[in-house]
PDB file of C-alpha atoms (C1' of nucleotides) in Angstrom:
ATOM      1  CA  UNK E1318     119.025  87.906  92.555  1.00 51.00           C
ATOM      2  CA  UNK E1319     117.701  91.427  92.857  1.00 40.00           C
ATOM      3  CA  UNK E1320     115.238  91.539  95.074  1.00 41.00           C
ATOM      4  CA  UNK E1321     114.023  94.928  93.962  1.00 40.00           C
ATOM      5  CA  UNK E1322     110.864  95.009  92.321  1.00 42.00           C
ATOM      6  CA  UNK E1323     110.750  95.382  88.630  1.00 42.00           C
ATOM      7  CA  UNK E1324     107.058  96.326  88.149  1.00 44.00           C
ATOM      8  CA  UNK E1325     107.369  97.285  84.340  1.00 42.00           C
ATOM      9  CA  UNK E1326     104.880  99.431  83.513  1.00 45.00           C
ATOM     10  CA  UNK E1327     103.763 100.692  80.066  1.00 46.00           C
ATOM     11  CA  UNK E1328     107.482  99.033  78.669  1.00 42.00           C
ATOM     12  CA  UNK E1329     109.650 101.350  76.813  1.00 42.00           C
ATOM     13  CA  UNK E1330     113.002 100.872  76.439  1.00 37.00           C
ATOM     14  CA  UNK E1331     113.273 104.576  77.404  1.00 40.00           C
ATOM     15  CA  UNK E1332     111.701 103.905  80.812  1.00 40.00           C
ATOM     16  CA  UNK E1333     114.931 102.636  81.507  1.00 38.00           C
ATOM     17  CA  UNK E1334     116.405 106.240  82.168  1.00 40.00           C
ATOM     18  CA  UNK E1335     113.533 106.849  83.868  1.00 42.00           C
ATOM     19  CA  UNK E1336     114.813 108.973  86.851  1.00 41.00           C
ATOM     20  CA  UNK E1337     118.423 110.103  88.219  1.00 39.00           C
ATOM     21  CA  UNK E1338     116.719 110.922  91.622  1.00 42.00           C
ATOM     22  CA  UNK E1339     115.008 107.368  92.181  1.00 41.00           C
ATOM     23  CA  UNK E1340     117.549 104.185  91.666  1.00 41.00           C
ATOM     24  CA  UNK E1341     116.574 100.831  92.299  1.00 40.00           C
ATOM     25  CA  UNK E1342     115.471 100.638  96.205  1.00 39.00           C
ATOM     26  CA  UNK E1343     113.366 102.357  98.797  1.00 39.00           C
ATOM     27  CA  UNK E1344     115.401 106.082  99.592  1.00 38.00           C
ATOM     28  CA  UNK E1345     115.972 105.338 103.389  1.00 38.00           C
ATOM     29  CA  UNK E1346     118.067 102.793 104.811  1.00 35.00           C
ATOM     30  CA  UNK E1347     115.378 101.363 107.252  1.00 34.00           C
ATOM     31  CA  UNK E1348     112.930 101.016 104.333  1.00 36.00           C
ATOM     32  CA  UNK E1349     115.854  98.591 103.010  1.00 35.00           C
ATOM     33  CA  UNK E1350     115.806  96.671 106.273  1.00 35.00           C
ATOM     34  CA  UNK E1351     111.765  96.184 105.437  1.00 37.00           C
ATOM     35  CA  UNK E1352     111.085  92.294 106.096  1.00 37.00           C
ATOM     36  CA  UNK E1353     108.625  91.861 103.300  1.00 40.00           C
ATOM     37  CA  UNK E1354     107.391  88.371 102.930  1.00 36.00           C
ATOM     38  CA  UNK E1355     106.799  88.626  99.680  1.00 40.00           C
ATOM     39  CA  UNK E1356     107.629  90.098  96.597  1.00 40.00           C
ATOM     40  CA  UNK E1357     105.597  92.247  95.094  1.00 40.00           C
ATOM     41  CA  UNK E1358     105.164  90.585  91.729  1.00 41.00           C
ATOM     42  CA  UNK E1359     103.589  88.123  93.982  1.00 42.00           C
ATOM     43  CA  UNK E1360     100.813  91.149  95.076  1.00 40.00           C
ATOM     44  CA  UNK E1361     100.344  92.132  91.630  1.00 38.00           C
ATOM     45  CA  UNK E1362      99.629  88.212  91.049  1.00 40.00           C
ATOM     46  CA  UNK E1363      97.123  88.578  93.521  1.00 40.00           C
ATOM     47  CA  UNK E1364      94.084  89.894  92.488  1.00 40.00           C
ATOM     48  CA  UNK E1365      91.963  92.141  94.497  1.00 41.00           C
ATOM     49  CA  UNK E1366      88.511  93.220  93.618  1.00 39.00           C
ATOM     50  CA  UNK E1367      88.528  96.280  95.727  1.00 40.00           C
ATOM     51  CA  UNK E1368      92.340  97.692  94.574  1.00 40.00           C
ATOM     52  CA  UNK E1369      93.141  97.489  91.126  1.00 41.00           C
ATOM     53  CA  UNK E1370      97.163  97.129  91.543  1.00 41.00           C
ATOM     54  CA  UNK E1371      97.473  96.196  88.140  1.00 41.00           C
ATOM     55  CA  UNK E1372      95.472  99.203  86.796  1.00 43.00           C
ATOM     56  CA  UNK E1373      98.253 101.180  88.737  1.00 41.00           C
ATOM     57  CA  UNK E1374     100.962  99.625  88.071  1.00 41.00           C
ATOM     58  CA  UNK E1375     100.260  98.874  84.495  1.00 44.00           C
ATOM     59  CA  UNK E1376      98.221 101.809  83.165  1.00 41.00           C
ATOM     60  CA  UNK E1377      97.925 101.110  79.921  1.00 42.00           C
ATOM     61  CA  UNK E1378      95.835  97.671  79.120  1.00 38.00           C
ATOM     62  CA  UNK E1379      97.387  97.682  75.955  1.00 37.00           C
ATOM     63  CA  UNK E1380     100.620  97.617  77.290  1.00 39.00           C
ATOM     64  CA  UNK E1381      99.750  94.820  78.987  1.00 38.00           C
ATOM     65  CA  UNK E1382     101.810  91.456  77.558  1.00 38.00           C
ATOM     66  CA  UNK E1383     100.933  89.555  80.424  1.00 39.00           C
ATOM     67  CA  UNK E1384      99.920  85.775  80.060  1.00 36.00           C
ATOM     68  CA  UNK E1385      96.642  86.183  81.541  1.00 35.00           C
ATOM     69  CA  UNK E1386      96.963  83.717  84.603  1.00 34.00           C
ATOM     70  CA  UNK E1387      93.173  82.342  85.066  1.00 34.00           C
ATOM     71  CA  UNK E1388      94.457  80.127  87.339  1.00 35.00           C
ATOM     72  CA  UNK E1389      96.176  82.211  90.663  1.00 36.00           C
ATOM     73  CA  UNK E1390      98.651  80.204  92.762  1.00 36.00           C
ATOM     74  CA  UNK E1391      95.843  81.306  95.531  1.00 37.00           C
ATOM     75  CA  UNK E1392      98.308  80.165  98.718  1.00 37.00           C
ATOM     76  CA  UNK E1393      96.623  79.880 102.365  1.00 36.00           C
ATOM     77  CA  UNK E1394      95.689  83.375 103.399  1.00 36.00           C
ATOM     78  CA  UNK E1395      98.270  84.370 106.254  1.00 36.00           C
ATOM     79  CA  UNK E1396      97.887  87.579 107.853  1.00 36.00           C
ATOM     80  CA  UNK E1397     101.050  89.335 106.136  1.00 34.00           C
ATOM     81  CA  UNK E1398      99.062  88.759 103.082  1.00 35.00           C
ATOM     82  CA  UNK E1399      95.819  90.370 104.406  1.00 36.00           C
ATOM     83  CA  UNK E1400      98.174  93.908 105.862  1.00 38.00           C
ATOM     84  CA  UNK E1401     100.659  93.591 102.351  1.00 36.00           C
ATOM     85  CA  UNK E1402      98.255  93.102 100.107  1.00 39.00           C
ATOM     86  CA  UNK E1403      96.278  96.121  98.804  1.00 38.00           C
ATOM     87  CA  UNK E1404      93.053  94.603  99.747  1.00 38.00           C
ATOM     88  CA  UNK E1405      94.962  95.015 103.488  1.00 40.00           C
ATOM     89  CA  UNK E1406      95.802  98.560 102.738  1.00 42.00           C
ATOM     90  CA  UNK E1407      92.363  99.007 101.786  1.00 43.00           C
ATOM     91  CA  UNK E1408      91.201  97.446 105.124  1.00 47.00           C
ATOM     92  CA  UNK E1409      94.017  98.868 106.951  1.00 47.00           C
ATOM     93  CA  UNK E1410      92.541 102.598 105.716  1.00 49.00           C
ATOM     94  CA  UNK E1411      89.369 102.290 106.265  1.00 48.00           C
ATOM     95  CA  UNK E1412      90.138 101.042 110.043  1.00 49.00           C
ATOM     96  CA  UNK E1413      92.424 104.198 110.057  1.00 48.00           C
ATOM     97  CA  UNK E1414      89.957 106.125 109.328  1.00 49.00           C
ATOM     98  CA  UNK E1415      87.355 104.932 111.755  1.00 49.00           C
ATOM     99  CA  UNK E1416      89.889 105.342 114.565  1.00 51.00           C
ATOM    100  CA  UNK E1417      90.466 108.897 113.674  1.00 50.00           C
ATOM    101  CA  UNK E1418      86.767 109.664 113.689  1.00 47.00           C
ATOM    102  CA  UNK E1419      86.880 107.792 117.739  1.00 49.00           C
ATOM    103  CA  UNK E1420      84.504 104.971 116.266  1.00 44.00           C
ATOM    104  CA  UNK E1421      86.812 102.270 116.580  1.00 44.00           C
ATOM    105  CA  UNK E1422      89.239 101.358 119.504  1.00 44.00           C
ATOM    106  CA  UNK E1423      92.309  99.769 119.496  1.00 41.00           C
ATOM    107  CA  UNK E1424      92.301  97.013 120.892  1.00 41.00           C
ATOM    108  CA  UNK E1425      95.254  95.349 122.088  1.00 38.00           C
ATOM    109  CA  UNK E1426      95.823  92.259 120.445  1.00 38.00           C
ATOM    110  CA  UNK E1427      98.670  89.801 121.479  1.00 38.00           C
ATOM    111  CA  UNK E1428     101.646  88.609 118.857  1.00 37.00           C
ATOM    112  CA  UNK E1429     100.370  85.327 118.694  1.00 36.00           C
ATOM    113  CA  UNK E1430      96.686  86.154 117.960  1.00 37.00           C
ATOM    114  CA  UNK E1431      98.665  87.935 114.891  1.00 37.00           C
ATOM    115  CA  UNK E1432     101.062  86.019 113.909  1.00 38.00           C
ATOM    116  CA  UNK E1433      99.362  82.735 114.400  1.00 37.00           C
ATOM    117  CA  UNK E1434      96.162  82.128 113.547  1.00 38.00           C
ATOM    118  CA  UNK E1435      94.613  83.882 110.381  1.00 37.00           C
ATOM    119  CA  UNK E1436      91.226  83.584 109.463  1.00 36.00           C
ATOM    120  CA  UNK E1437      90.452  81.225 107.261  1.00 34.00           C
ATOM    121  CA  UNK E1438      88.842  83.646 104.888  1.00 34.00           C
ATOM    122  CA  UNK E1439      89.708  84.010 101.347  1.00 35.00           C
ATOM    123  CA  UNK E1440      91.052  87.649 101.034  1.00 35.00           C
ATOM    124  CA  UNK E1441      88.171  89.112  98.958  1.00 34.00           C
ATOM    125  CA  UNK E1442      87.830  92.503 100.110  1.00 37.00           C
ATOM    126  CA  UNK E1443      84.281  93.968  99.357  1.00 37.00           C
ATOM    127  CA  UNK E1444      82.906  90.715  99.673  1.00 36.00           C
ATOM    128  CA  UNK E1445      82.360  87.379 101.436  1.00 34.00           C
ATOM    129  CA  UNK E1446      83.955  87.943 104.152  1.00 35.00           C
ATOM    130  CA  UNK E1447      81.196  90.567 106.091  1.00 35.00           C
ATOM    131  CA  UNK E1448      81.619  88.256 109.402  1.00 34.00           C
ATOM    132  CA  UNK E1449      84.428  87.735 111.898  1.00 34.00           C
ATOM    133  CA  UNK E1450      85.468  91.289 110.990  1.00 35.00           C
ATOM    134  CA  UNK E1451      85.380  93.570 114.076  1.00 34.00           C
ATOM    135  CA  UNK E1452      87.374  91.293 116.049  1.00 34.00           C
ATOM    136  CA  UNK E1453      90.193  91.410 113.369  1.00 37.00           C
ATOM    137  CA  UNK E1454      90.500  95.325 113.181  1.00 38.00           C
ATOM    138  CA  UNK E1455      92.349  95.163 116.761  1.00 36.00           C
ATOM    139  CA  UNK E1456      94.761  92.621 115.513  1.00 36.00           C
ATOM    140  CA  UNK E1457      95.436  94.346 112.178  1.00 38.00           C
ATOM    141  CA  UNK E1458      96.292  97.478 113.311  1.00 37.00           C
ATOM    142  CA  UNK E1459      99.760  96.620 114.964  1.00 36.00           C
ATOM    143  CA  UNK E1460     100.362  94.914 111.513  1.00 37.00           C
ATOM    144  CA  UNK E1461     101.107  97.341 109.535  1.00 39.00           C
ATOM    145  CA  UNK E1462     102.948  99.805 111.062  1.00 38.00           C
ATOM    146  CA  UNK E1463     104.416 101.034 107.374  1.00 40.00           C
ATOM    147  CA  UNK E1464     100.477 102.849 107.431  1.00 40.00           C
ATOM    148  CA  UNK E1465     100.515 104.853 110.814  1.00 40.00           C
ATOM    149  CA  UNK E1466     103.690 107.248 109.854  1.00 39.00           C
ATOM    150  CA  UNK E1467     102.180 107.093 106.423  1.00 37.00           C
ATOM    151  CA  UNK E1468      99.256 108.715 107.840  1.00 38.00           C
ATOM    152  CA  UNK E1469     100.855 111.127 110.438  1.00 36.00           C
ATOM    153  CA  UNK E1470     100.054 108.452 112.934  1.00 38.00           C
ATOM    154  CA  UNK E1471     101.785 108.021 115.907  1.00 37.00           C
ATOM    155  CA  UNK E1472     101.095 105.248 118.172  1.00 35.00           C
ATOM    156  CA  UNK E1473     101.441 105.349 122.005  1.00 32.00           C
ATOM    157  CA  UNK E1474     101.540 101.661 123.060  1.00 31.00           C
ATOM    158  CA  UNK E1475     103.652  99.774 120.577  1.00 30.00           C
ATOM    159  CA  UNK E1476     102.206  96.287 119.999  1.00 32.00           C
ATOM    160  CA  UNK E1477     102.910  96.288 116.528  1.00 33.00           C
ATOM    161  CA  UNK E1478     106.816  97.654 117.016  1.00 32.00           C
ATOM    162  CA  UNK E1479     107.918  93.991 117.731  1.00 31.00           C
ATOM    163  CA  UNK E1480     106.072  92.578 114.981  1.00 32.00           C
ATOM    164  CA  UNK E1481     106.615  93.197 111.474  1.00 32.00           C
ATOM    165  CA  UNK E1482     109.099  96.489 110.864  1.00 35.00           C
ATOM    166  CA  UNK E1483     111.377  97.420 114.297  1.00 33.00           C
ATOM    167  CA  UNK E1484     110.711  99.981 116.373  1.00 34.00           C
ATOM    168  CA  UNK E1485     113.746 101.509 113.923  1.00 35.00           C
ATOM    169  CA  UNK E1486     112.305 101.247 111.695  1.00 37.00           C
ATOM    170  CA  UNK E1487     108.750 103.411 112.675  1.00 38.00           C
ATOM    171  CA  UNK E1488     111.226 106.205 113.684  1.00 37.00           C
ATOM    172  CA  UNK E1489     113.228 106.019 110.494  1.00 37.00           C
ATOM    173  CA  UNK E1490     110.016 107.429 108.465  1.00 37.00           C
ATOM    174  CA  UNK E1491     108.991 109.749 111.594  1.00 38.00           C
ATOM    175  CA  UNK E1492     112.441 110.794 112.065  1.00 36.00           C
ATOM    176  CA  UNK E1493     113.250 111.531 108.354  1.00 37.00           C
ATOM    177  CA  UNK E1494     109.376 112.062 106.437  1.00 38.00           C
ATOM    178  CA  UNK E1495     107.385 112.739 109.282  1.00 39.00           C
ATOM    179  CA  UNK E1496     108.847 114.591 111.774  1.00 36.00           C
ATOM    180  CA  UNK E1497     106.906 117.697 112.956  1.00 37.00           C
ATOM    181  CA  UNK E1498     108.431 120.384 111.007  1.00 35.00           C
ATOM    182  CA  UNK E1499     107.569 118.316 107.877  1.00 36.00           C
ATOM    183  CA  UNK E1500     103.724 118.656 108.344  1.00 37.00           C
ATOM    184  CA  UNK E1501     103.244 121.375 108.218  1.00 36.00           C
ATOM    185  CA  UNK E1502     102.709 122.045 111.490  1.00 36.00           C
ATOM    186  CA  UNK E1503     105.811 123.973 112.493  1.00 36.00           C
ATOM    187  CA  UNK E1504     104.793 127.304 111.492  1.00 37.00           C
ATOM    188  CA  UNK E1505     106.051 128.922 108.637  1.00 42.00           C
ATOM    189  CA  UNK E1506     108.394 126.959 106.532  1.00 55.00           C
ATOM    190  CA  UNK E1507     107.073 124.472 104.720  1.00 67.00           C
ATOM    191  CA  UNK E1508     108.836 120.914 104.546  1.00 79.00           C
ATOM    192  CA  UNK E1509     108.810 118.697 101.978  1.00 84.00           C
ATOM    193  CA  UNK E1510     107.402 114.830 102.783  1.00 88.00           C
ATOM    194  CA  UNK E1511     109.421 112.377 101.382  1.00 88.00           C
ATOM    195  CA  UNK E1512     107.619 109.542  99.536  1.00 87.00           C
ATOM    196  CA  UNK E1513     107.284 106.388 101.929  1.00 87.00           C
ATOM    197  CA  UNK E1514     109.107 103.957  99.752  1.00 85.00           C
ATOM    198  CA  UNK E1515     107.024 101.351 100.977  1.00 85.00           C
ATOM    199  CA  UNK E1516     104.046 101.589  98.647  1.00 86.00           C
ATOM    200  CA  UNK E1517     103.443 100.029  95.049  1.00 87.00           C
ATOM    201  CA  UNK E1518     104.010 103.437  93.354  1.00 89.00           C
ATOM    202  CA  UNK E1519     107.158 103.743  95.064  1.00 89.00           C
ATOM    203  CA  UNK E1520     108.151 100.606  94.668  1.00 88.00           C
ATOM    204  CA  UNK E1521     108.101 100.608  90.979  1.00 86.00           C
ATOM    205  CA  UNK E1522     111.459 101.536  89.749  1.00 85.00           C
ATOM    206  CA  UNK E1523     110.510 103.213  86.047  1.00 86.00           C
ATOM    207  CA  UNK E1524     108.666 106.216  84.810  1.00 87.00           C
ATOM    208  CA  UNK E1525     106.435 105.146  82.306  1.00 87.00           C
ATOM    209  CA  UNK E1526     107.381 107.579  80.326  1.00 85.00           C
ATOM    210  CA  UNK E1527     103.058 108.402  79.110  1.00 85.00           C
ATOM    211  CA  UNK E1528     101.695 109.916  81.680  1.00 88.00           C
ATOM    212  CA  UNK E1529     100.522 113.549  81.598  1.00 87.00           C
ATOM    213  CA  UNK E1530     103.839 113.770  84.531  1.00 89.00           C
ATOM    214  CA  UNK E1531     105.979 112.016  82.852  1.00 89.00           C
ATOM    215  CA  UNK E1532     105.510 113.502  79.263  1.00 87.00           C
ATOM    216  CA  UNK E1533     105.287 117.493  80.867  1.00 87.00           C
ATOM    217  CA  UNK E1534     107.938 116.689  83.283  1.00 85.00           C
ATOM    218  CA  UNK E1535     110.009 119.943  82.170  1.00 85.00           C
ATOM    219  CA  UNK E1536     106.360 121.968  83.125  1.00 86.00           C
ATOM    220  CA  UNK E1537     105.235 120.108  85.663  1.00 88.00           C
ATOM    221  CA  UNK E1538     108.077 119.335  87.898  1.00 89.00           C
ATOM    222  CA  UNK E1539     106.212 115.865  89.017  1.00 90.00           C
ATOM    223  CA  UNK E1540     107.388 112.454  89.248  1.00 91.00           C
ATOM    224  CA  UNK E1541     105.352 109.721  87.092  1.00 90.00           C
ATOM    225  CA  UNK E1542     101.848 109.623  87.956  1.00 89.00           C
ATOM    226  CA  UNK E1543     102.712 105.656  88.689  1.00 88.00           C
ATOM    227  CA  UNK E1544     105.031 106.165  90.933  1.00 90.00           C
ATOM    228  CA  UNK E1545     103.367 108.955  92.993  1.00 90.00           C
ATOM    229  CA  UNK E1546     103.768 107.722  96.656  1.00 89.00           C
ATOM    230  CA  UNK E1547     100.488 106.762  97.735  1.00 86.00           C
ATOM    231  CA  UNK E1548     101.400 108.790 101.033  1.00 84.00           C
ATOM    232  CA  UNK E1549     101.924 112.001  99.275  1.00 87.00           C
ATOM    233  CA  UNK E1550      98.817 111.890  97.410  1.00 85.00           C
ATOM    234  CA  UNK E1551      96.848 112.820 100.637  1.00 78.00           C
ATOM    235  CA  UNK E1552      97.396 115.157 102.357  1.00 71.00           C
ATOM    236  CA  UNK E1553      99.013 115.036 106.001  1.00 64.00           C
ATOM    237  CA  UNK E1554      96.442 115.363 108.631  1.00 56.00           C
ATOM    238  CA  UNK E1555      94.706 118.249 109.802  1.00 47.00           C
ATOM    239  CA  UNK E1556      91.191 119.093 109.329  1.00 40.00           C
ATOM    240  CA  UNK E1557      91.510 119.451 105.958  1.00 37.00           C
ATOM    241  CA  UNK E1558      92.322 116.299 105.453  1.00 44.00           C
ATOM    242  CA  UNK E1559      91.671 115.077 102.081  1.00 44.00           C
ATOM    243  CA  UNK E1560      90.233 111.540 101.853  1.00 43.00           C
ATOM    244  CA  UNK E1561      90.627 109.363  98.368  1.00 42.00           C
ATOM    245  CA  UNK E1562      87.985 107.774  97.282  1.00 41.00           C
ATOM    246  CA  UNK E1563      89.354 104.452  97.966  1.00 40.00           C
ATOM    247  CA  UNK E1564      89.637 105.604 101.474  1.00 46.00           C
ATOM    248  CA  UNK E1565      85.825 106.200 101.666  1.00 44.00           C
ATOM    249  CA  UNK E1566      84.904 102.902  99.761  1.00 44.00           C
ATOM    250  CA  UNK E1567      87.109 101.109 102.531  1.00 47.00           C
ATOM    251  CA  UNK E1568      85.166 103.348 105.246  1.00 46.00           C
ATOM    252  CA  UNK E1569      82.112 102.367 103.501  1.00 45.00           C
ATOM    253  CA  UNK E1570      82.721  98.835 103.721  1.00 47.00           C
ATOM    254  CA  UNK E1571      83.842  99.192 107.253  1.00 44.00           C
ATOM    255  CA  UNK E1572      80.490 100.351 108.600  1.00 43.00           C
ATOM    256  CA  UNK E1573      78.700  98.498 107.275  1.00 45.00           C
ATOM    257  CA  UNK E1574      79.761  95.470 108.702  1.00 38.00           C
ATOM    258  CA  UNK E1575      78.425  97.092 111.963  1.00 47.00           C
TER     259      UNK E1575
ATOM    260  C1'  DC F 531      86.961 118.039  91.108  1.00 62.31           C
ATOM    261  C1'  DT F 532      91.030 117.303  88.256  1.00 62.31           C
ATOM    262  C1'  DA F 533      95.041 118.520  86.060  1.00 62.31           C
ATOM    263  C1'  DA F 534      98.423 121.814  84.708  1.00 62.31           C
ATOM    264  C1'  DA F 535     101.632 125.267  86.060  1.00 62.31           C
ATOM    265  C1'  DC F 536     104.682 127.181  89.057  1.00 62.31           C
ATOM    266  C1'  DG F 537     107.618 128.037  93.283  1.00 62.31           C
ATOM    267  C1'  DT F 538     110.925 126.043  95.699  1.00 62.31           C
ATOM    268  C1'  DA F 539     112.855 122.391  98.973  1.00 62.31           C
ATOM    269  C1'  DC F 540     116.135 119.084  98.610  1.00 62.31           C
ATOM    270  C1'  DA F 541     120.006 116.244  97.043  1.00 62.31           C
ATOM    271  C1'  DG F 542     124.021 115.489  94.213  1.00 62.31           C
TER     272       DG F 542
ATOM    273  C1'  DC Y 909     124.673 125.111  90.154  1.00 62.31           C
ATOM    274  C1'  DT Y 910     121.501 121.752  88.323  1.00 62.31           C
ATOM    275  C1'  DG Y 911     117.893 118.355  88.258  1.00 62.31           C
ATOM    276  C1'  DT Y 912     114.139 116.146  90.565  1.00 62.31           C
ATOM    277  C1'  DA Y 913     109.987 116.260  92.725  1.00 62.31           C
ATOM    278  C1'  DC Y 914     106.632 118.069  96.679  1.00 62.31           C
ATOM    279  C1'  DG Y 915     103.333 121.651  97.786  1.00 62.31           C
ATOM    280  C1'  DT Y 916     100.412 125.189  96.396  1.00 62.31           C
ATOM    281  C1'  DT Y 917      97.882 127.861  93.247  1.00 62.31           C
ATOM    282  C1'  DT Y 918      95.281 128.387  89.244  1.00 62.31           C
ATOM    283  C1'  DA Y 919      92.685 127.134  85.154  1.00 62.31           C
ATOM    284  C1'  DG Y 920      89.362 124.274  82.935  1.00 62.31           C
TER     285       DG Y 920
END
DNA sequence: CTAAACGTACAG
DNA sequence: CTGTACGTTTAG
């Protein structure tokens, strides 16, 4: 009946104290209120060639009890699955990027073009699926609005606000993780991001308890490596800003579709 | 570049 | 006050 996300990790019965500071949901009411379509056992179920979700969520192969499932219940590709999935993260960064850097513009794409008809592409990310591309980045963009804050983004126009998360929701994460003073940008005192509670890390509800993080906690002062929001990894914007790797392989496979 | 260590913001 | 965890610095 719980429709948080389990995602066990490396199991331990210990992992079940995992943390006092991170209980069983997303920290911020509006992340609550997040209309995922799908649960995210049904991501990790998912298999993407370009993300390996189940190397992050499950770091240890050994660990790993799960019946391998050859056969996927592969369901028609709808467009929440291309922006929820990682592979649409993936896409969704790369596109980020490419805006940032002026090379791509938005362009605005109606609610039905998004909602309605998805391609009729399998999902693969790095592959297959070179064609029909450009003309998708305008539409995808609105679609995951969980990315822009995530990013430091703000958006001026507001397609996407009707669409997937309320406009509430948006200013919940500006309001409360993102707001000016928190990058950074005010001056002297520092604020502290909080973690988006959107992403897989977050999502997952245990420490694993064997992570370098996790086993120097008392040192290190850091939550488990697994559950490291993706957001906080990078660093807010600024010309500094530090790209992951996955980041670039997404940018990669961006340009050269054109 | 990565990871560890540390300072400290933040919440209870 | 205490514990957790983010941000920064430092070491390898």
């Amino acid at each position: 009946m719980s429709t948080a996300v389990d995602i066990a990790g490396p199991s331990s019965p210990d992992q079940a104290h995992s943390s006092a500071k991170i209980p069983n949901e997303p920290l911020r009411p509006s992340l609550k209120r997040s209309n995922h379509p799908y649960s995210l056992s049904h991501y990790i179920s998912t298999p993407s060639p370009a993300v390996d979700v189940k190397g992050l969520i499950q770091p240890s192969p050994a660990q790993e009890q799960r019946p391998t499932q050859p056969s996927k219940p592969r369901r028609a590709p709808s467009w929440p699955d291309m922006w929820e999935s990682p592979s649409g993260l993936h896409l969704a960064h790369a596109a980020e990027l490419l805006m940032r850097a002026g090379l791509l513009a938005l362009t605005p794409a109606t609610t039905e073009q998004a909602s309605g008809s998805g391609p009729e592409e399998d999902e693969e990310d790095s592959s297959g699926c070179s064609t029909d591309f450009q003309p998708f980045l305008g539409a995808w963009f609105p679609f995951s609005p969980a990315l822009f804050p995530l990013a430091g983004f703000q958006m001026g126009g507001g397609h996407w606000r009707s669409t997937a998360v309320g406009a509430e929701g948006i200013e919940g994460l500006v309001a409360e993780g993102y707001s000016p003073g928190s990058l950074g940008g005010g001056g002297g005192g520092r604020r502290k991001r909080k973690r988006c509670g959107e992403c897989v890390p977050c999502r997952r509800q245990t420490n694993c308890e064997q992570c370098s993080s996790c086993r120097n906690r008392k040192r290190g002062h850091q939550i488990c490596k697994y559950r490291k929001c993706e957001e906080l990894k990078r660093k807010p914007g600024g010309p500094g800003f530090d790209t992951p790797m996955k980041w670039k392989l997404g940018l990669k496979w961006v340009k050269h579709l054109f």
